[in-house]
CSV table of C-alpha atoms and ligand atoms in Angstrom, one decimal:
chain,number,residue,atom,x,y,z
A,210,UNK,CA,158.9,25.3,52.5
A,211,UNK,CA,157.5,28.8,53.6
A,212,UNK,CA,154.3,30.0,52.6
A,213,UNK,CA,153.4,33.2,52.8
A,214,UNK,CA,150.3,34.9,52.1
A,215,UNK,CA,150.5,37.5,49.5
A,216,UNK,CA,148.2,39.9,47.6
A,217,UNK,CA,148.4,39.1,43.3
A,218,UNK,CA,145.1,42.3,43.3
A,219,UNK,CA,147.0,44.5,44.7
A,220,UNK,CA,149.8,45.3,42.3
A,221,UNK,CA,148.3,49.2,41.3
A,222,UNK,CA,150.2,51.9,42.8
A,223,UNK,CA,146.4,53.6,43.5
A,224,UNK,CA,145.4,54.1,47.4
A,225,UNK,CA,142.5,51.8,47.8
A,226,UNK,CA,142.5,50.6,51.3
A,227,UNK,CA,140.2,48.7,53.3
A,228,UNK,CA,139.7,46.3,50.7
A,229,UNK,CA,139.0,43.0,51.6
A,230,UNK,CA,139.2,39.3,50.2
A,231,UNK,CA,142.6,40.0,47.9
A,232,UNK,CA,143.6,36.7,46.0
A,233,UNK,CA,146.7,34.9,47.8
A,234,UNK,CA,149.8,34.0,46.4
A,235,UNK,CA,152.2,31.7,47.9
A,236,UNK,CA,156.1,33.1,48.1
A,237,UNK,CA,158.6,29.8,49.2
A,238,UNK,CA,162.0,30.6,50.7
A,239,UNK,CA,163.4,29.6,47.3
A,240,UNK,CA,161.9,32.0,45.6
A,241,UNK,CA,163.7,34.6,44.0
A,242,UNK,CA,162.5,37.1,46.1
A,243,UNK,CA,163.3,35.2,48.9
A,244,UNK,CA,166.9,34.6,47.7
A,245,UNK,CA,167.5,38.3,46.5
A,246,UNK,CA,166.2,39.5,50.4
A,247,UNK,CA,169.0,37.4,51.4
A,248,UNK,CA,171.4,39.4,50.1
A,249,UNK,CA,170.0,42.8,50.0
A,250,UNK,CA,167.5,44.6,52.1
A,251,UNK,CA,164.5,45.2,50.2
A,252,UNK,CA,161.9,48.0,49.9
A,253,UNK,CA,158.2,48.2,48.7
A,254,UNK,CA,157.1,50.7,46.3
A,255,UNK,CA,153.6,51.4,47.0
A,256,UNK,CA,151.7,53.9,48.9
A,257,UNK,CA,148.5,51.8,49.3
A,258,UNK,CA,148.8,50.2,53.2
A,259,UNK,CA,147.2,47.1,52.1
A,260,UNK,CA,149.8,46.2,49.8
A,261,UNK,CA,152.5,47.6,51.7
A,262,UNK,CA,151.0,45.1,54.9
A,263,UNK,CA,151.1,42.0,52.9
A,264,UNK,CA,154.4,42.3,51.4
A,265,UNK,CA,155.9,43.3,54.6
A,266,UNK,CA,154.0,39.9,56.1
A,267,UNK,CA,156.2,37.8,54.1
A,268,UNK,CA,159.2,39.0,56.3
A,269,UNK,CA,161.4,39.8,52.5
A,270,UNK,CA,160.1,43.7,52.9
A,271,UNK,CA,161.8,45.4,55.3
A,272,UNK,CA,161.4,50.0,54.4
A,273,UNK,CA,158.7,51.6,52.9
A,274,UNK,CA,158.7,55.2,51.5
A,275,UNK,CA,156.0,57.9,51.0
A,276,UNK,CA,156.4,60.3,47.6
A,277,UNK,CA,154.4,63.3,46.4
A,278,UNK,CA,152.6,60.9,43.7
A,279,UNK,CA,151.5,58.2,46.6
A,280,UNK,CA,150.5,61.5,48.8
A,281,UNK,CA,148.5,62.7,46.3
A,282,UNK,CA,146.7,59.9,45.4
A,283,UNK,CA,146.0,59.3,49.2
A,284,UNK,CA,144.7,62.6,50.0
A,285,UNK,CA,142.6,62.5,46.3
A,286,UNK,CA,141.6,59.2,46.9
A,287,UNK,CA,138.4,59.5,48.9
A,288,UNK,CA,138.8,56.4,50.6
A,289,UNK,CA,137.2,56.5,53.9
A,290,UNK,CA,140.9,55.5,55.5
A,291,UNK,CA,143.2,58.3,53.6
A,292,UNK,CA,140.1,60.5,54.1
A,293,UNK,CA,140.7,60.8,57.6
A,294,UNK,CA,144.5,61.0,57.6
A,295,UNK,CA,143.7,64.5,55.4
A,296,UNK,CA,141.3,65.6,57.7
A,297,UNK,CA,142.7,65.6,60.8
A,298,UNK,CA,145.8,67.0,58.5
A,299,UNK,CA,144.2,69.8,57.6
A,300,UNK,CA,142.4,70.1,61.0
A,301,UNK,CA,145.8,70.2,62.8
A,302,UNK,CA,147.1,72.9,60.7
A,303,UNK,CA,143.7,74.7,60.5
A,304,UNK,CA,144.2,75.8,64.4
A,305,UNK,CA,148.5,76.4,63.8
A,306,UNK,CA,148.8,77.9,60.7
A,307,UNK,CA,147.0,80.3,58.0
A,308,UNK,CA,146.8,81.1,54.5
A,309,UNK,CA,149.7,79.5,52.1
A,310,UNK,CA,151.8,78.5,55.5
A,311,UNK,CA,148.4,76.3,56.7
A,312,UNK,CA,148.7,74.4,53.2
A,313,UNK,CA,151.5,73.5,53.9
A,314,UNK,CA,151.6,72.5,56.8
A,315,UNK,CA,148.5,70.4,56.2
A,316,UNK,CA,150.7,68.6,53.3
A,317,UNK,CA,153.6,68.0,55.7
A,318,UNK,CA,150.9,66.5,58.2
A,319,UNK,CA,149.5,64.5,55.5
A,320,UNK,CA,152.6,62.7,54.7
A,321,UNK,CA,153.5,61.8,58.0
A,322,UNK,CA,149.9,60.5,59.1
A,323,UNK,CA,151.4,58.2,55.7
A,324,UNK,CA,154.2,57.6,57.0
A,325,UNK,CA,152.9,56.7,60.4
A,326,UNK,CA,150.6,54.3,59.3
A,327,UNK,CA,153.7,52.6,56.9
A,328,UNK,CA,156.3,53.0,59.8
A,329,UNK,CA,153.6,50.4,61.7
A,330,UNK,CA,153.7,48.1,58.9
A,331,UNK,CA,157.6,47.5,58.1
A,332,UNK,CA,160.1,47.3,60.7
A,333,UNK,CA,163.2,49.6,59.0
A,334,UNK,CA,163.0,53.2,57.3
A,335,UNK,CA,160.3,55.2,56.1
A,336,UNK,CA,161.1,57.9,53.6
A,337,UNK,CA,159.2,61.0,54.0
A,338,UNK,CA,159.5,63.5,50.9
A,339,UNK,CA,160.6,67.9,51.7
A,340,UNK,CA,158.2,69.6,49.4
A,341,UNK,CA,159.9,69.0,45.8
A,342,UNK,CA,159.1,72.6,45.4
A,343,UNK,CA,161.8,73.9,48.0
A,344,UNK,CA,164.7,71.1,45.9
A,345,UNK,CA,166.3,74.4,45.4
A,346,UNK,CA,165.9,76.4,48.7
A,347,UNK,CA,168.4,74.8,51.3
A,348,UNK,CA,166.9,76.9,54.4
A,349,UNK,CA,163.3,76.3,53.4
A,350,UNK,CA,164.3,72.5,52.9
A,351,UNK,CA,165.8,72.4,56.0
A,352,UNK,CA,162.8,74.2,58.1
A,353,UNK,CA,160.4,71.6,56.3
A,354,UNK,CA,162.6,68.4,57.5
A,355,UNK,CA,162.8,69.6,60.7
A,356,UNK,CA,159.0,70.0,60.7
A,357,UNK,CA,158.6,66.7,59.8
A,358,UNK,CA,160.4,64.8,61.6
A,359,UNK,CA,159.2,67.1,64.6
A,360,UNK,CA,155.6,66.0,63.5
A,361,UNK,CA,157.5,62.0,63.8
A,362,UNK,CA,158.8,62.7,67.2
A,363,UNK,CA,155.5,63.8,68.6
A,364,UNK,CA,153.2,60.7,67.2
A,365,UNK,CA,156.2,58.6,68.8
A,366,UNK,CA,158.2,57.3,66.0
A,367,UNK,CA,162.3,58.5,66.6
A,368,UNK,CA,164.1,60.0,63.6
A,369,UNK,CA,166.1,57.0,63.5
A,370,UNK,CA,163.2,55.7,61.6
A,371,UNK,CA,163.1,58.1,59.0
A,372,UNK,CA,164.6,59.2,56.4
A,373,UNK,CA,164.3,62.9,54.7
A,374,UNK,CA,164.3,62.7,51.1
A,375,UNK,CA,165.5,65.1,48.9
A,376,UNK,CA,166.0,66.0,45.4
A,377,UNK,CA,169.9,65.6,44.2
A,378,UNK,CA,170.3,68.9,43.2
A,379,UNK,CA,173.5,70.8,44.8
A,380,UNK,CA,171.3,72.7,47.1
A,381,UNK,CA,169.5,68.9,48.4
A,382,UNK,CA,173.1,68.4,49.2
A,383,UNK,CA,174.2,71.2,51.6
A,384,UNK,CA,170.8,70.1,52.8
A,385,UNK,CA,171.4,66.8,53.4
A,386,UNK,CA,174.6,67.8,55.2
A,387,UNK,CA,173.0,70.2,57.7
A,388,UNK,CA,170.5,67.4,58.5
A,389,UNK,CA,172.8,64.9,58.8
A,390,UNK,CA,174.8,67.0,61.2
A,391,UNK,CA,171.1,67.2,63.0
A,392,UNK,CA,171.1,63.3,63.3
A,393,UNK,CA,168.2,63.2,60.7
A,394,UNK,CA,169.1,60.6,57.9
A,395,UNK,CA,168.7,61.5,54.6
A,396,UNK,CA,167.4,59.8,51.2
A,397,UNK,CA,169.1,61.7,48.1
A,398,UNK,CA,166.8,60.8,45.6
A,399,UNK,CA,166.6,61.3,41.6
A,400,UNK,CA,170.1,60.4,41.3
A,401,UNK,CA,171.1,59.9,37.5
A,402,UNK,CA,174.6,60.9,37.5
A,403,UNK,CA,177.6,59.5,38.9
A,404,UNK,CA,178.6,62.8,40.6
A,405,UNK,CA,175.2,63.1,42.3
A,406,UNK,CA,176.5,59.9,44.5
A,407,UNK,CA,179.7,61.1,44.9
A,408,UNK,CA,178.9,64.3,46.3
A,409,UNK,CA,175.9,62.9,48.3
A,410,UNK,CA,178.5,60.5,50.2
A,411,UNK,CA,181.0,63.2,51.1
A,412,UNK,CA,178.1,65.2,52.4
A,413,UNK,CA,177.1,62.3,54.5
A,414,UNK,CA,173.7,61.2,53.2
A,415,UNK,CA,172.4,58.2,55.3
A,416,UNK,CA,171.5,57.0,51.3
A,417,UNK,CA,170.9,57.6,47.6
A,418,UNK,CA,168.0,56.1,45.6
A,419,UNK,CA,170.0,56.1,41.8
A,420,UNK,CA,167.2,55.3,39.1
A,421,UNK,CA,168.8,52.5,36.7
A,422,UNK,CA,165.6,52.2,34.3
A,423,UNK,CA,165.5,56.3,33.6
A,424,UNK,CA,168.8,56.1,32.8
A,425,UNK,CA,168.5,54.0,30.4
A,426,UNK,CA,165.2,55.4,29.5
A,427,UNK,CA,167.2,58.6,28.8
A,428,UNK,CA,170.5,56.9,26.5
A,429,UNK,CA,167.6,54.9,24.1
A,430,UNK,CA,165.6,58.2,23.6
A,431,UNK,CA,168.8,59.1,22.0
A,432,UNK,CA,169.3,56.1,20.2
A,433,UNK,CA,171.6,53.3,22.1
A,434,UNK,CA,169.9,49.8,22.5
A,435,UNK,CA,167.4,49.5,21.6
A,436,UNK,CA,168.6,46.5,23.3
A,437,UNK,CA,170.9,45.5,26.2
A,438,UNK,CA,173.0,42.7,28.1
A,439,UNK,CA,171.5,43.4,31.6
A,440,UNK,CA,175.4,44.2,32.6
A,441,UNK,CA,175.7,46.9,29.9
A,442,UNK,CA,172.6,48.8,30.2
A,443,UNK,CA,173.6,51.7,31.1
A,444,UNK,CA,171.4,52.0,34.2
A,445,UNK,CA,173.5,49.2,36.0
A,446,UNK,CA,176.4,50.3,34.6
A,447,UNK,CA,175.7,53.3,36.7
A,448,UNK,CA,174.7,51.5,39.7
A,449,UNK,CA,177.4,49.3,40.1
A,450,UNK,CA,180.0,51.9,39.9
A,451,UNK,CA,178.7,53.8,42.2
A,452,UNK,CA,178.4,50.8,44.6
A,453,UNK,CA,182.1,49.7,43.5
A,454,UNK,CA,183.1,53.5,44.3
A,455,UNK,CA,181.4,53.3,47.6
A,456,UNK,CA,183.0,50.2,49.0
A,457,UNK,CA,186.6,51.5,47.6
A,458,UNK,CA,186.4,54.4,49.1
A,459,UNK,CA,184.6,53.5,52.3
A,460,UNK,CA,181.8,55.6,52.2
A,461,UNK,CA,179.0,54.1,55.0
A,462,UNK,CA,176.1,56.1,52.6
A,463,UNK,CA,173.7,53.2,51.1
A,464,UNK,CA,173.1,52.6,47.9
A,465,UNK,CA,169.5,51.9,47.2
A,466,UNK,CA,168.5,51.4,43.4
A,467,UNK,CA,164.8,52.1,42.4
A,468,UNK,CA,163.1,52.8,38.8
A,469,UNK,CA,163.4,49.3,36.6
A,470,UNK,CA,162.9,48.6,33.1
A,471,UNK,CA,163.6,45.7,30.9
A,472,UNK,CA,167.4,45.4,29.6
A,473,UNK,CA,166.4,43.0,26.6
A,474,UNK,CA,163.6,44.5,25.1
A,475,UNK,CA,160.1,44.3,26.3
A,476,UNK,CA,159.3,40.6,26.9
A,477,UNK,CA,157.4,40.3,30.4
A,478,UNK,CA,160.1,37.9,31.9
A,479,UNK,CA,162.7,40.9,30.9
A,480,UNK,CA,160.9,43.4,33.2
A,481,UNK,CA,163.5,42.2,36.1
A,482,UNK,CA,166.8,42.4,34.1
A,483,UNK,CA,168.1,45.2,36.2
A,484,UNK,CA,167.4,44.0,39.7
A,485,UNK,CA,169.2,40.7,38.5
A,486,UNK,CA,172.1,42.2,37.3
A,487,UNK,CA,172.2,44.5,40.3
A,488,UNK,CA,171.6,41.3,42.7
A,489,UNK,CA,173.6,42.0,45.9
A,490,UNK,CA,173.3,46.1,46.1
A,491,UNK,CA,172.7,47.1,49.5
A,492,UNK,CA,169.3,48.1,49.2
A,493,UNK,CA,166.8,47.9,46.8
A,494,UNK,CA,163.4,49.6,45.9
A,495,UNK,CA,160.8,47.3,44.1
A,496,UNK,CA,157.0,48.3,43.0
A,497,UNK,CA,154.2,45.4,44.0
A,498,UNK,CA,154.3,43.7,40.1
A,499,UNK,CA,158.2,42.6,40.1
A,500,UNK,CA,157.8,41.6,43.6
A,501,UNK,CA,155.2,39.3,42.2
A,502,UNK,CA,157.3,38.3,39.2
A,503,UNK,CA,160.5,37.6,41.8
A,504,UNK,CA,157.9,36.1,44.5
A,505,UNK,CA,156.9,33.4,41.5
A,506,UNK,CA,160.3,32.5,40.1
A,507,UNK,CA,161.9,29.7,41.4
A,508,UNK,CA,165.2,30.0,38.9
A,509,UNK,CA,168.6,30.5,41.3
A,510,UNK,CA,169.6,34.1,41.6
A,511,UNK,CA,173.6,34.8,41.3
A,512,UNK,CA,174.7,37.6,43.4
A,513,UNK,CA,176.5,40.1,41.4
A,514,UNK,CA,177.7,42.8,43.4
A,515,UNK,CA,179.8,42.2,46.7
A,516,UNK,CA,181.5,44.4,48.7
A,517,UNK,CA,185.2,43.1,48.5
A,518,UNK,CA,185.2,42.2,45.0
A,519,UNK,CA,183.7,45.4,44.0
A,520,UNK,CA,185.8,48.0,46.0
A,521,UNK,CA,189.4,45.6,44.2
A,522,UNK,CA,187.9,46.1,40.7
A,523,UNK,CA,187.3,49.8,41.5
A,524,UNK,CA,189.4,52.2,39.7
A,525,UNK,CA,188.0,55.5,39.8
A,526,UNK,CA,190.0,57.6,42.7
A,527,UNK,CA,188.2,60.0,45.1
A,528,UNK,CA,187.0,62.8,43.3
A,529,UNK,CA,187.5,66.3,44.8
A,530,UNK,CA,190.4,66.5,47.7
A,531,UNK,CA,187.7,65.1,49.9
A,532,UNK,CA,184.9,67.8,49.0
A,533,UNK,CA,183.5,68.4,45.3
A,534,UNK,CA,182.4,72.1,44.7
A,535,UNK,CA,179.7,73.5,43.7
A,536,UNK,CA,181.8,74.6,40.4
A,537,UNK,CA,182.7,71.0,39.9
A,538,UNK,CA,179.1,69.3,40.7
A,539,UNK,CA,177.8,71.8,38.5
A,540,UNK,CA,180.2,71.3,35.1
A,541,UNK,CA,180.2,67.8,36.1
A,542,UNK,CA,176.8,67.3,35.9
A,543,UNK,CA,176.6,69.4,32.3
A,544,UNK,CA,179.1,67.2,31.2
A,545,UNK,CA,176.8,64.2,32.0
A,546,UNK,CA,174.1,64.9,30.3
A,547,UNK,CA,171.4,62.0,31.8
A,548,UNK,CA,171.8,63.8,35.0
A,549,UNK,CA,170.4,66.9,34.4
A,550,UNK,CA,167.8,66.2,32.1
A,551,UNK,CA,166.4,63.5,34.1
A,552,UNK,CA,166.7,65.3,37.4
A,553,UNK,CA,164.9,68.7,36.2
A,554,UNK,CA,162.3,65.7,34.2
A,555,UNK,CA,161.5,64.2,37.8
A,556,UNK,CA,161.5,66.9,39.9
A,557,UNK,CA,158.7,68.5,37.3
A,558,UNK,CA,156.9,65.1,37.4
A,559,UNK,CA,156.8,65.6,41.4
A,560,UNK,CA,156.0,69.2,41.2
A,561,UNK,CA,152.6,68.6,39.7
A,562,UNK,CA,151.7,65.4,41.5
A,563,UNK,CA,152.7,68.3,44.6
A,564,UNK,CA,150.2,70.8,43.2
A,565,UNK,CA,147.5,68.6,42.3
A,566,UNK,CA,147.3,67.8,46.3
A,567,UNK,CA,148.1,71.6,47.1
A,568,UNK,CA,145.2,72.3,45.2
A,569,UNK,CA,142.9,69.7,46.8
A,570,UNK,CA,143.8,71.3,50.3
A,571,UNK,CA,143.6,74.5,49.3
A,572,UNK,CA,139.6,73.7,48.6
A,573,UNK,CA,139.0,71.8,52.2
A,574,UNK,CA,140.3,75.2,53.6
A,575,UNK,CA,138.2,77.3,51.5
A,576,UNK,CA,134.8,75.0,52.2
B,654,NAG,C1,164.4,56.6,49.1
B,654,NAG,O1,163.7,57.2,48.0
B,654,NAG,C2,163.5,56.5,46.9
B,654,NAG,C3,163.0,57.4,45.8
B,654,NAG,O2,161.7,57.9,46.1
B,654,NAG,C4,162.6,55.3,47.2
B,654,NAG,O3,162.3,54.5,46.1
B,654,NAG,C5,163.2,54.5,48.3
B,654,NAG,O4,162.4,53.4,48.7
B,654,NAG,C6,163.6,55.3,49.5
B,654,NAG,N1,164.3,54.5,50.5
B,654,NAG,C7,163.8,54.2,51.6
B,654,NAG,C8,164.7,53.3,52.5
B,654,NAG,O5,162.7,54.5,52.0
């Protein structure tokens, strides 16, 4: 049996690094984690390098990703390590930039010096987030993921590494589509609606991060459940038709799940219902504490979704003579209902983590 050496102190999302002396857990190749990394590629949630190191030591972690929250709470931190990834940010942009455009910049360069550090740590993508301000601005969006992955190219780290996330609003897509075109991969993120994948795969994204637990977040608040078989929460639902949809209709995009909740009502051993039931997706995006719960469980994990299988159950045609339009994404997504609510709910939610850290720049210039 395995043993790997794994960090049970670490599970906050909070930057704190440079810590020493973290408690050790042992992971064994029978371990559900270790069996669910068998069958899909897994991704840590966590912007604190410490806890992004020792998961990625267990050889079950292979991408990491950056977002405006784990940015934020980086460059707020303090800690002596993110303290001097956002000053020699806001040095860099101090001698290239002024005004509103330095602040900017200075944010950009703080999430790559991020991203950097992560894309040292794991050996497959790191997401790096456009400003969740510009989700509605395709030729800002694309200037900024240019930018960026610019900023990649010069520290040494190829594009191939990377991937551009974006907001699933109709304007992330034509962005996504450019980029693509640019040989930059892109990760469509906030997806809550089925036509958010759909059009996201004809325009080419690399992948899609759909959120299963906000989804179902959003049909309880309005009074379904309160309860659910993992298979019919309506989250995975989501998720497994769009992975069924994918393999039917051979689109290469991946689909990468993140954003779990219980299924069965709040009971701790509950809290990985959804990853189960979505056992076998291509990728997968899981925070530190359901790592742990997986990394302790020793109970056989069934895969659920497989390619063959999937695409043969399928029986939703191609939407869209090859291209949805904006017309259609647009009444499509009314129609939905989850989608838009969720997607306007999360890009808010990334708007003020954004300004929080615009804000703290801002001051370093002004000292
Ligand atoms: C793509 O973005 C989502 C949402 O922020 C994230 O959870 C996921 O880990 C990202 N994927 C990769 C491979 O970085």
């Amino acid at each position: 049996m395995l043993v790997f050496a794994l960090s049970a102190a670490l599970a906050g999302a909070r930057p704190t690094a440079g810590r020493a002396s973290p408690r050790m857990l042992a992971v064994s190749d029978t371990s559900q984690l270790a069996q669910l990394a068998g069958m899909t590629v897994l991704s840590i949630d966590s912007g604190n390098l410490d806890v992004v190191r020792e998961y990625a030591h267990t050889g079950f972690i292979t991408d990491a990703t950056t977002n405006p929250l784990f940015v934020s709470q980086a460059g707020l931190s303090g800690d002596a390590v993110y303290a001097a990834m956002v000053d020699e940010a806001v040095a860099y942009a101090q001698v290239r930039a002024s005004g509103d455009e330095a602040v900017s910049l200075a944010m950009d360069r703080l999430a790559v010096n991020l991203g950097l550090q992560i894309s040292k740590l794991v050996r497959g993508y790191v997401s790096t987030e456009v400003d969740v301000r510009l989700s509605f601005d395709v030729e800002q969006s694309l200037a900024r993921a240019r930018r960026i992955i610019a900023m990649y190219e010069e520290a040494g780290v190829p594009r191939s590494r990377i991937l551009i996330k974006l907001a699933g609003t109709w304007e992330g897509m034509l962005t996504a589509e450019q980029l693509q075109r640019e040989g930059i991969d892109v990760n469509i993120t906030l997806v809550f609606a089925f036509i958010q994948a759909v059009v996201a795969a004809q325009r080419g994204a690399r992948l899609i991060s759909p959120f299963p637990g906000r989804v179902l977040d959003w049909h309880k608040a309005r009074g379904a459940g309160p309860t659910f078989a993992p298979a019919e929460d309506p989250g995975v639902v989501l998720c497994s038709q769009i992975y069924a949809y994918y393999k039917k209709h051979a689109h290469a995009t991946i689909c990468m799940p993140a954003s779990w909740r219980p299924s069965r009502g709040s009971a701790p051993e509950f809290a990985i219902d959804e990853i189960v039931a979505l056992a076998g997706s291509d990728r997968m995006t899981i925070p530190p504490a359901l790592l742990q719960q997986l990394a302790a469980s020793e109970d056989p994990l069934q895969r659920v979704l497989e390619p063959k299988a999937a695409a043969a159950a399928c029986t939703i045609d191609a939407l869209g003579d090859g291209k949805v339009d904006e017309a259609l994404f647009r009444s499509m997504m009314a129609a939905d209902g989850c989608g838009p609510d969720k997607l306007a709910e999360g890009i808010k939610a990334f708007v003020a983590d954004t300004e929080r850290l615009d804000a703290a720049i801002r001051a370093k210039f002004e000292k």
